[in-house]
Short mmCIF file of C-alpha atoms in Angstrom, two decimals:
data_model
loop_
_atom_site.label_atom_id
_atom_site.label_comp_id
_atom_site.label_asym_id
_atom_site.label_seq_id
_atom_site.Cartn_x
_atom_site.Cartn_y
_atom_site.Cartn_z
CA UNK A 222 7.59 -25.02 -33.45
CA UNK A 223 4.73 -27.20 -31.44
CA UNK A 224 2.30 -25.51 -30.54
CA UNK A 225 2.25 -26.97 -26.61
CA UNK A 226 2.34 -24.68 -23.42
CA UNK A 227 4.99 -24.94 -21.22
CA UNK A 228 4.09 -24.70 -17.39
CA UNK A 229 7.63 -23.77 -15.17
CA UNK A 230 6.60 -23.98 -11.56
CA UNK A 231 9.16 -22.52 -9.33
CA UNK A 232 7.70 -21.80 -5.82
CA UNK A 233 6.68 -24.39 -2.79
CA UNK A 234 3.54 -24.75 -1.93
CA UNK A 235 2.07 -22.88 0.99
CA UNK A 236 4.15 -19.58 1.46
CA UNK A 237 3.01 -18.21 -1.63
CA UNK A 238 -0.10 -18.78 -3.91
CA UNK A 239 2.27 -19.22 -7.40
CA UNK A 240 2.12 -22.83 -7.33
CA UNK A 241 -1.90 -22.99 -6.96
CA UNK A 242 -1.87 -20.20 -9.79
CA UNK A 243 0.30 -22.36 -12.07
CA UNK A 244 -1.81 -25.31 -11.53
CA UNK A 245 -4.44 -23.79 -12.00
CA UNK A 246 -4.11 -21.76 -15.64
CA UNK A 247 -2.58 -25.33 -16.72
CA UNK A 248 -5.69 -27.28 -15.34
CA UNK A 249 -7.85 -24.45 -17.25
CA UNK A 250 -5.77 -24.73 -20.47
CA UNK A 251 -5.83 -28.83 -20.34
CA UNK A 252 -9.73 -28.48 -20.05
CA UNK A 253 -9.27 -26.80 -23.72
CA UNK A 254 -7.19 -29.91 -24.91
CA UNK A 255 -4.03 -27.97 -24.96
CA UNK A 256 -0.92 -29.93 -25.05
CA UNK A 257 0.90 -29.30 -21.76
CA UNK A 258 4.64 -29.35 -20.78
CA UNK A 259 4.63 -29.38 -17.01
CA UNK A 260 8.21 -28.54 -15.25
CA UNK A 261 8.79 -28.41 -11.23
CA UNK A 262 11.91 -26.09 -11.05
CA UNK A 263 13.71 -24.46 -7.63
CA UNK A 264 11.45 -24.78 -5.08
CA UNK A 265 8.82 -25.85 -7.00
CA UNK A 266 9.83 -29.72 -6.18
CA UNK A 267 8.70 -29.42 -2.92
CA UNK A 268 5.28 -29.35 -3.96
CA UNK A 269 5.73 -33.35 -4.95
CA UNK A 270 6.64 -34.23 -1.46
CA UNK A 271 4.23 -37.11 -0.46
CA UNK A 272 1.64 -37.19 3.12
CA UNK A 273 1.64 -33.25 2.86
CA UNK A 274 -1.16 -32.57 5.51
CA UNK A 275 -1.59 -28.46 5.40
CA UNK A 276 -4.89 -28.81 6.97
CA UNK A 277 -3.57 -27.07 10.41
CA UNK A 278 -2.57 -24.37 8.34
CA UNK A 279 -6.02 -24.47 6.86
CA UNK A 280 -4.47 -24.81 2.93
CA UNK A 281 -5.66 -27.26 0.60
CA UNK A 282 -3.07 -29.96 0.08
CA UNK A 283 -1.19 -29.43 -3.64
CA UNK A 284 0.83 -32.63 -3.83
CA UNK A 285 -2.85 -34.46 -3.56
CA UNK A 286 -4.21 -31.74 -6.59
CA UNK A 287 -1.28 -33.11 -8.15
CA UNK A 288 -1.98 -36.45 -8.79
CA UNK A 289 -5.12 -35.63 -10.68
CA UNK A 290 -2.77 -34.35 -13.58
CA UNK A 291 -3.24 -37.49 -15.48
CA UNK A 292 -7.08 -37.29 -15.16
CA UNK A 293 -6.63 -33.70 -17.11
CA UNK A 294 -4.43 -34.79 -19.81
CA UNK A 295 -1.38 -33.63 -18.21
CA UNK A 296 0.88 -36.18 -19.16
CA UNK A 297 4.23 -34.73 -20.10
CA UNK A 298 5.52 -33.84 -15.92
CA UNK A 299 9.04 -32.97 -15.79
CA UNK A 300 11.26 -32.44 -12.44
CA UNK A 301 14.40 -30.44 -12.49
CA UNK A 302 17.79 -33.05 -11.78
CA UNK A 303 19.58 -30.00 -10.23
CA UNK A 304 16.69 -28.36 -8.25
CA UNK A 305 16.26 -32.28 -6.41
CA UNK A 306 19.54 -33.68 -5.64
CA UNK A 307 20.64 -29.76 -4.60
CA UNK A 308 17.29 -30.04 -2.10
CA UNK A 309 18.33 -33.54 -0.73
CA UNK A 310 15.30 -35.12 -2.17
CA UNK A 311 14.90 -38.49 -4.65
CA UNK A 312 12.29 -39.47 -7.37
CA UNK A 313 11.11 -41.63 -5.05
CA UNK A 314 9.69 -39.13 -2.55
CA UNK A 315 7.91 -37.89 -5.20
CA UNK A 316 4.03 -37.83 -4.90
CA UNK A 317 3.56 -38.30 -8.70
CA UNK A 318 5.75 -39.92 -11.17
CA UNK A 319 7.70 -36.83 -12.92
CA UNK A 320 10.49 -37.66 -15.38
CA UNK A 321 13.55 -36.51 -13.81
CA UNK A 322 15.17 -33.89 -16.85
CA UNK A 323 18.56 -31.98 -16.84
CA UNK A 324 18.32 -28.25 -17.66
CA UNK A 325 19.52 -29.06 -21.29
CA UNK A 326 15.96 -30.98 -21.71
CA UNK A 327 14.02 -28.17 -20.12
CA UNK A 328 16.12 -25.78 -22.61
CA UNK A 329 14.59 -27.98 -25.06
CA UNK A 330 11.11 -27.74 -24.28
CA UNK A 331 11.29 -23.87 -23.64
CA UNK A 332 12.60 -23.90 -27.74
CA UNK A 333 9.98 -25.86 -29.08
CA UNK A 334 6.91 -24.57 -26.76
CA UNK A 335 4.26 -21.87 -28.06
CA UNK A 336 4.43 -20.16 -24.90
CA UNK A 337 5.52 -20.42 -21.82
CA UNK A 338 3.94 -19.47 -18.15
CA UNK A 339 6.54 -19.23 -15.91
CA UNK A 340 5.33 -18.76 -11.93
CA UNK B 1353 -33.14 -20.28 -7.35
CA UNK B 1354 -33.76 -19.63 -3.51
CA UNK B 1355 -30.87 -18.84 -0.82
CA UNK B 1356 -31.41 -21.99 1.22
CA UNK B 1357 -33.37 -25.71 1.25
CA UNK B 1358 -35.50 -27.17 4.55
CA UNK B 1359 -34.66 -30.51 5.08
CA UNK B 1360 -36.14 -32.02 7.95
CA UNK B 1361 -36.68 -29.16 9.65
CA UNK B 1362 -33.43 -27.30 9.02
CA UNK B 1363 -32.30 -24.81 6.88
CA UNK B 1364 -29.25 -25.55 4.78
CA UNK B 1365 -27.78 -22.19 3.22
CA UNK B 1366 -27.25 -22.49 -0.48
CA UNK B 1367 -25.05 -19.38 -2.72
CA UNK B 1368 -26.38 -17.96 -5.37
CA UNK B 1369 -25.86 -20.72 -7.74
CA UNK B 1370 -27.12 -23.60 -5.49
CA UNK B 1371 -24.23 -24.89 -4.13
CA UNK B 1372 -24.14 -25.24 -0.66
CA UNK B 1373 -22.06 -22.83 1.54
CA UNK B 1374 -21.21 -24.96 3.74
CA UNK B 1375 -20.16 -28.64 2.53
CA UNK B 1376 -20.50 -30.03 6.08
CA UNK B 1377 -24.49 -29.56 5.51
CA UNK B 1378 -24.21 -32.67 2.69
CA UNK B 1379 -25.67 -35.84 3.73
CA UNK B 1380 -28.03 -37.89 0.94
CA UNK B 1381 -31.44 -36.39 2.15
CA UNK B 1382 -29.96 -33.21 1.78
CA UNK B 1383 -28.28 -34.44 -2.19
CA UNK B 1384 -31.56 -35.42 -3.07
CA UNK B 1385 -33.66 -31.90 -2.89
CA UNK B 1386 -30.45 -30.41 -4.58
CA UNK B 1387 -31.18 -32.42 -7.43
CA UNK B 1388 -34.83 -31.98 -7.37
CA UNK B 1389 -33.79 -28.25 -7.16
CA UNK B 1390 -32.52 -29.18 -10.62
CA UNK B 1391 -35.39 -31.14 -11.86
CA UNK B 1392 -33.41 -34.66 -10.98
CA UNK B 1393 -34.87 -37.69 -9.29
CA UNK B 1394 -31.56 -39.80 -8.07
CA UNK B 1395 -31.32 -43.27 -9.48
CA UNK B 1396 -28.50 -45.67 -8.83
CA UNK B 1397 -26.86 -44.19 -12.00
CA UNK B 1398 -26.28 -40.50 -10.24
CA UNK B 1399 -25.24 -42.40 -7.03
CA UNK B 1400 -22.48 -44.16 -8.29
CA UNK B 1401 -21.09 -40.70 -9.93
CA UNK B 1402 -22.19 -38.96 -6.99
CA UNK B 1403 -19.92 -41.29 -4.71
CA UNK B 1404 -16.77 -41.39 -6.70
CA UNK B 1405 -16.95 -37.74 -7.18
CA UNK B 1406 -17.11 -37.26 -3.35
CA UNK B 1407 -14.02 -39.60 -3.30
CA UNK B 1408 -12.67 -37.54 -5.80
CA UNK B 1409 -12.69 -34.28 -3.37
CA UNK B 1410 -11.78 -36.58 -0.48
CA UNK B 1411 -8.62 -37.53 -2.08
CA UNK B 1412 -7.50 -34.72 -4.35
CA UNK B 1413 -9.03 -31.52 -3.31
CA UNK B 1414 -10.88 -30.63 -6.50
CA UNK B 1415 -14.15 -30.48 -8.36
CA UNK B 1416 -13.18 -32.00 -11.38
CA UNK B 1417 -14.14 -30.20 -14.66
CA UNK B 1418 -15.76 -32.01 -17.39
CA UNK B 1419 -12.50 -33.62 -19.57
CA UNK B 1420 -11.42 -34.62 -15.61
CA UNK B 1421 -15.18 -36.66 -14.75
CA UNK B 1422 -15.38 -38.39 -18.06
CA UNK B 1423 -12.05 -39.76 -17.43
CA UNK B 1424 -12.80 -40.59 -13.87
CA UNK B 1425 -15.86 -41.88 -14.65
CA UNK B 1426 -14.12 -43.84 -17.32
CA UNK B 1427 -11.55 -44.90 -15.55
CA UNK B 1428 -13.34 -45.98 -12.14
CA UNK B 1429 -17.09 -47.05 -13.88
CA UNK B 1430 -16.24 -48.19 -17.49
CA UNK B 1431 -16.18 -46.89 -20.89
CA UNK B 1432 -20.03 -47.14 -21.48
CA UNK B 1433 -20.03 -44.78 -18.72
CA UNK B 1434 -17.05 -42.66 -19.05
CA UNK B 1435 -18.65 -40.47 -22.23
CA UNK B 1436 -20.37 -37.26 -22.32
CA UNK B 1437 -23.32 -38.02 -23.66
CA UNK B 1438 -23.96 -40.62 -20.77
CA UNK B 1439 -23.12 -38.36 -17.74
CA UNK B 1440 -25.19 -35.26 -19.64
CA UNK B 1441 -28.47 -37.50 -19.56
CA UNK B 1442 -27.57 -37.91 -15.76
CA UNK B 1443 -26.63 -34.68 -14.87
CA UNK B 1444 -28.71 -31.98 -17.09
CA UNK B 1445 -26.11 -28.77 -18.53
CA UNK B 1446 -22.92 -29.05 -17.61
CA UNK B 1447 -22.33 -32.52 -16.02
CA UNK B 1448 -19.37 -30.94 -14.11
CA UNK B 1449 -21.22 -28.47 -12.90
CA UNK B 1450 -24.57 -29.89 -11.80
CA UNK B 1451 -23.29 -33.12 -10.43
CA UNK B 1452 -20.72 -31.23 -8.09
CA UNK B 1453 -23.78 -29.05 -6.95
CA UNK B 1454 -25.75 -32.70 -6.10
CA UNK B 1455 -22.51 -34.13 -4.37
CA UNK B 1456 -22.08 -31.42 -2.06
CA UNK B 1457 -18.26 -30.26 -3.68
CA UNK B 1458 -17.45 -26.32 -4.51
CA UNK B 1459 -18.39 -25.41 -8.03
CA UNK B 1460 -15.34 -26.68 -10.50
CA UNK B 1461 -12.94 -24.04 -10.49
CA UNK B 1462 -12.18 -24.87 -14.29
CA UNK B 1463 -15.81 -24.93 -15.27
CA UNK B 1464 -15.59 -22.85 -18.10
CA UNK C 806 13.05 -19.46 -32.93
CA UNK C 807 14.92 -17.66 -30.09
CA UNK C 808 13.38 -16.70 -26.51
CA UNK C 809 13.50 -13.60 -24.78
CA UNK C 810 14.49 -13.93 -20.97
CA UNK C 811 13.87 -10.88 -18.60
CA UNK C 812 14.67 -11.09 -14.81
CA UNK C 813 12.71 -8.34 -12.58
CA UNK C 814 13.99 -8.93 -9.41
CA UNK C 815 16.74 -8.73 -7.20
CA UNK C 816 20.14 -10.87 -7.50
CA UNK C 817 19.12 -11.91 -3.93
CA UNK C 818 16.25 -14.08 -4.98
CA UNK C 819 18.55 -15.92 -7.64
CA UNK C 820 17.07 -16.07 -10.78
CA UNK C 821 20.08 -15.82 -12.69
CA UNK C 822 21.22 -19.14 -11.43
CA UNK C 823 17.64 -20.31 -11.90
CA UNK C 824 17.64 -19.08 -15.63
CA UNK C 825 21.07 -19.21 -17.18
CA UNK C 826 20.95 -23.36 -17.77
CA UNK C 827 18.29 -22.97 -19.51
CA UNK C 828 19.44 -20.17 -22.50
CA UNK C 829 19.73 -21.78 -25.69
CA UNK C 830 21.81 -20.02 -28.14
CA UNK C 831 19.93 -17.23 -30.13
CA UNK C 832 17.86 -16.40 -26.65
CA UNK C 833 18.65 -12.92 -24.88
CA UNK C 834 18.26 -11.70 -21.29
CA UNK C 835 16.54 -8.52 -20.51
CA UNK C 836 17.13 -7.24 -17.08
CA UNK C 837 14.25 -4.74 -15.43
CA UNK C 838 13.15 -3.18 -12.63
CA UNK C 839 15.60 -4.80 -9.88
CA UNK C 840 16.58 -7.06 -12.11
CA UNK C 841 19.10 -4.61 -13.18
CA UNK C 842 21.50 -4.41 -9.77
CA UNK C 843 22.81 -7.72 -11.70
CA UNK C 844 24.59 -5.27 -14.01
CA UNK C 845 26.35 -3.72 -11.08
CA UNK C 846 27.82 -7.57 -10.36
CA UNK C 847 29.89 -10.05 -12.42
CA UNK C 848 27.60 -12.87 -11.99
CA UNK C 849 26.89 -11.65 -15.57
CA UNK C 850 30.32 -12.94 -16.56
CA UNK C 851 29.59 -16.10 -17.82
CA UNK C 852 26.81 -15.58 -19.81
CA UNK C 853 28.44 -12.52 -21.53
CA UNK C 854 31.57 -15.04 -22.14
CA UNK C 855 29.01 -17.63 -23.29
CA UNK C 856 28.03 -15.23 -26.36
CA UNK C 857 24.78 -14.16 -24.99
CA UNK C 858 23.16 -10.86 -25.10
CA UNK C 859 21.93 -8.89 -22.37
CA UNK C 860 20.44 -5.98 -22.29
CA UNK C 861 19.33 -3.30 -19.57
CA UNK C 862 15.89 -1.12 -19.29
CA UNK C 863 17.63 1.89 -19.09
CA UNK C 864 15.07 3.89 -17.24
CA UNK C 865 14.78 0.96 -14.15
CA UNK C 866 18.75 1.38 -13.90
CA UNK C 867 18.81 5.54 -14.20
CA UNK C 868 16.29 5.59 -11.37
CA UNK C 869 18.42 3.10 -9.50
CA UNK C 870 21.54 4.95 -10.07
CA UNK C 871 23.94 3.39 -12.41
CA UNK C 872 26.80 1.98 -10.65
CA UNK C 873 30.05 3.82 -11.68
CA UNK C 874 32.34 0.83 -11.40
CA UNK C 875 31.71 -2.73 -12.01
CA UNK C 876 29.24 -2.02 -15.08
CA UNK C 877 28.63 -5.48 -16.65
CA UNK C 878 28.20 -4.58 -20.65
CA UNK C 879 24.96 -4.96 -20.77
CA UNK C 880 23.90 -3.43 -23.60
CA UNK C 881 21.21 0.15 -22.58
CA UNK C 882 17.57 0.05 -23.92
CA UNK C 883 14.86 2.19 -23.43
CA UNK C 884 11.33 1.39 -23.72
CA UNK C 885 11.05 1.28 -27.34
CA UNK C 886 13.94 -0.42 -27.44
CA UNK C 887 12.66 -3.45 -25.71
CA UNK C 888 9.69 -3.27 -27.46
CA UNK C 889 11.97 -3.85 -30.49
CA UNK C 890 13.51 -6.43 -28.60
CA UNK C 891 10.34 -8.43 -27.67
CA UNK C 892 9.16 -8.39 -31.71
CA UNK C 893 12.89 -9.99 -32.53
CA UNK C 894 12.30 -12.74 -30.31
CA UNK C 895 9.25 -15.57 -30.57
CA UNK C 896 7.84 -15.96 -26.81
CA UNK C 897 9.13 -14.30 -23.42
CA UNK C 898 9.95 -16.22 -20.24
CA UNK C 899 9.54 -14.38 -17.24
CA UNK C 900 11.52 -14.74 -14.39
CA UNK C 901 10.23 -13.22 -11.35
#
């Protein structure tokens, strides 16, 4: 078994505080050079959308919190095949650049992670 | 550390840590007594970090944490730059930390 | 190697659907809280047929009121039980 974290993000953005959470605990555990599975499941896609502009709503935008992944280490970004074409939405919409993975893949990573965080 | 600075004439509310409470009150007058506040005297060195740290927030949202500035700084200013050591002679303690105070951003939330 | 699964709320908010792709074989599903009104529905079908265990916090579907038809056979545990269950298994997902 590796011994990398596996981050499952499941919720959209501004409804709910999950998605912040999740980014958040894997921001924390990148700062601590832990190796980082990051997967945008269900709803969770939506927070890749690109020219999200929540300032009305007076919410920090997460699609721009996003793209500073790489900066942390987070490398390994993963978006669910079934949760995007099911939503209407292409890799191309997406604010970062997520490898699109079947749930056979995620299965995979699940298996072989230490733990997994699942929000 | 006291609850506020004067800068000409005004009084710009710091928290208890010395980061301002509100971050419209930043402008560089006000950046440099927030680094003498920390025993700084801005060169061009802190400028340039200070800068691409407030395009940082700008862009993203964030205060980076340390692993996130040294690759920033790597990335945008070089790899003489982009090392601890460097930005820890700039910024005394935690780089993170103190240069987000300086730049006017919210204390990094992953500043452990 | 295996993973334990446990879904804690409602069939409503479909988790199931969310979860089931990603069982691999050896992993179980624990059902809790209102996770357990799946048991009253077939939508545990195919993961039964599939080979996989699931079980039931007994005390979450007692103070629900067990459902007297329509009983998926999910397989009863009580607190220790899961317990038991958690130790068998190497990491928990939790779908909620």
């Amino acid at each position: 078994m590796s011994d990398s974290i596996t981050f499952i993000s499941r919720a959209a953005p501004y409804g709910e505080n999950n998605s912040k959470l999740c980014m958040d605990i894997a921001l924390a555990a990148a700062v601590f050079e832990q190796k980082i599975n990051y997967v945008f499941l269900d709803d969770g896609v939506y927070q890749l959308l690109s020219n999200q502009s929540p300032e009305a709503i007076a919410s920090k935008p997460v699609g721009a919190a996003l793209e500073a992944f790489d900066l942390y280490g987070i490398e390994n970004v993963y978006v669910d095949k079934n949760s995007l074409s099911s939503r209407n939405l292409t890799q191309q919409e997406l604010v970062i650049k997520a490898k699109v993975a079947d749930s056979d893949l995620i299965a995979e990573l699940i298996q072989n992670s230490k733990s997994v965080i699942n929000l | 550390m006291t609850d506020h600075l004067n800068v000409k004439s005004q009084k710009i509310a710091l928290d208890k840590e010395g980061f301002l409470k509100s971050l419209q009150d930043w402008d560089e007058e006000v950046a440099s007594q927030l680094a003498i506040q920390e025993g700084i005297k801005l060169g061009p060195a802190h400028w340039e970090v200070i800068n691409l740290l407030r395009e940082f927030y700008k862009r993203h949202q964030l205060s980076p944490a340390t692993r996130a500035l040294i690759s920033l700084v790597k990335r945008e200013l070089g790899k003489e730059k982009g090392r601890s050591v460097y930005l820890m002679k700039l910024f005394k303690g935690s780089p993170a930390k103190t240069a987000s105070k300086i730049a006017g951003l919210p204390k990094p939330d992953n500043c452990l | 190697m295996s993973t334990l699964h446990t879904i804690s709320k409602s069939p409503a908010k479909g988790l199931l659907s969310s979860c089931a792709p990603l069982l691999k074989q050896g992993d179980a599903l624990m059902l809790l809280e209102d996770g357990v009104y799946y048991s009253y529905q077939n939508e545990l079908d195919d993961l039964l047929a599939k080979g996989f265990e699931v079980y039931c916090l007994s005390e979450d579907l007692l103070a629900r009121g067990p459902a007297d038809k329509n009983l998926a056979e999910s397989k009863l545990l009580d607190y220790e039980g899961f317990v038991d269950l958690c130790c068998e298994h190497d990491k928990l997902v939790n779908w909620f």
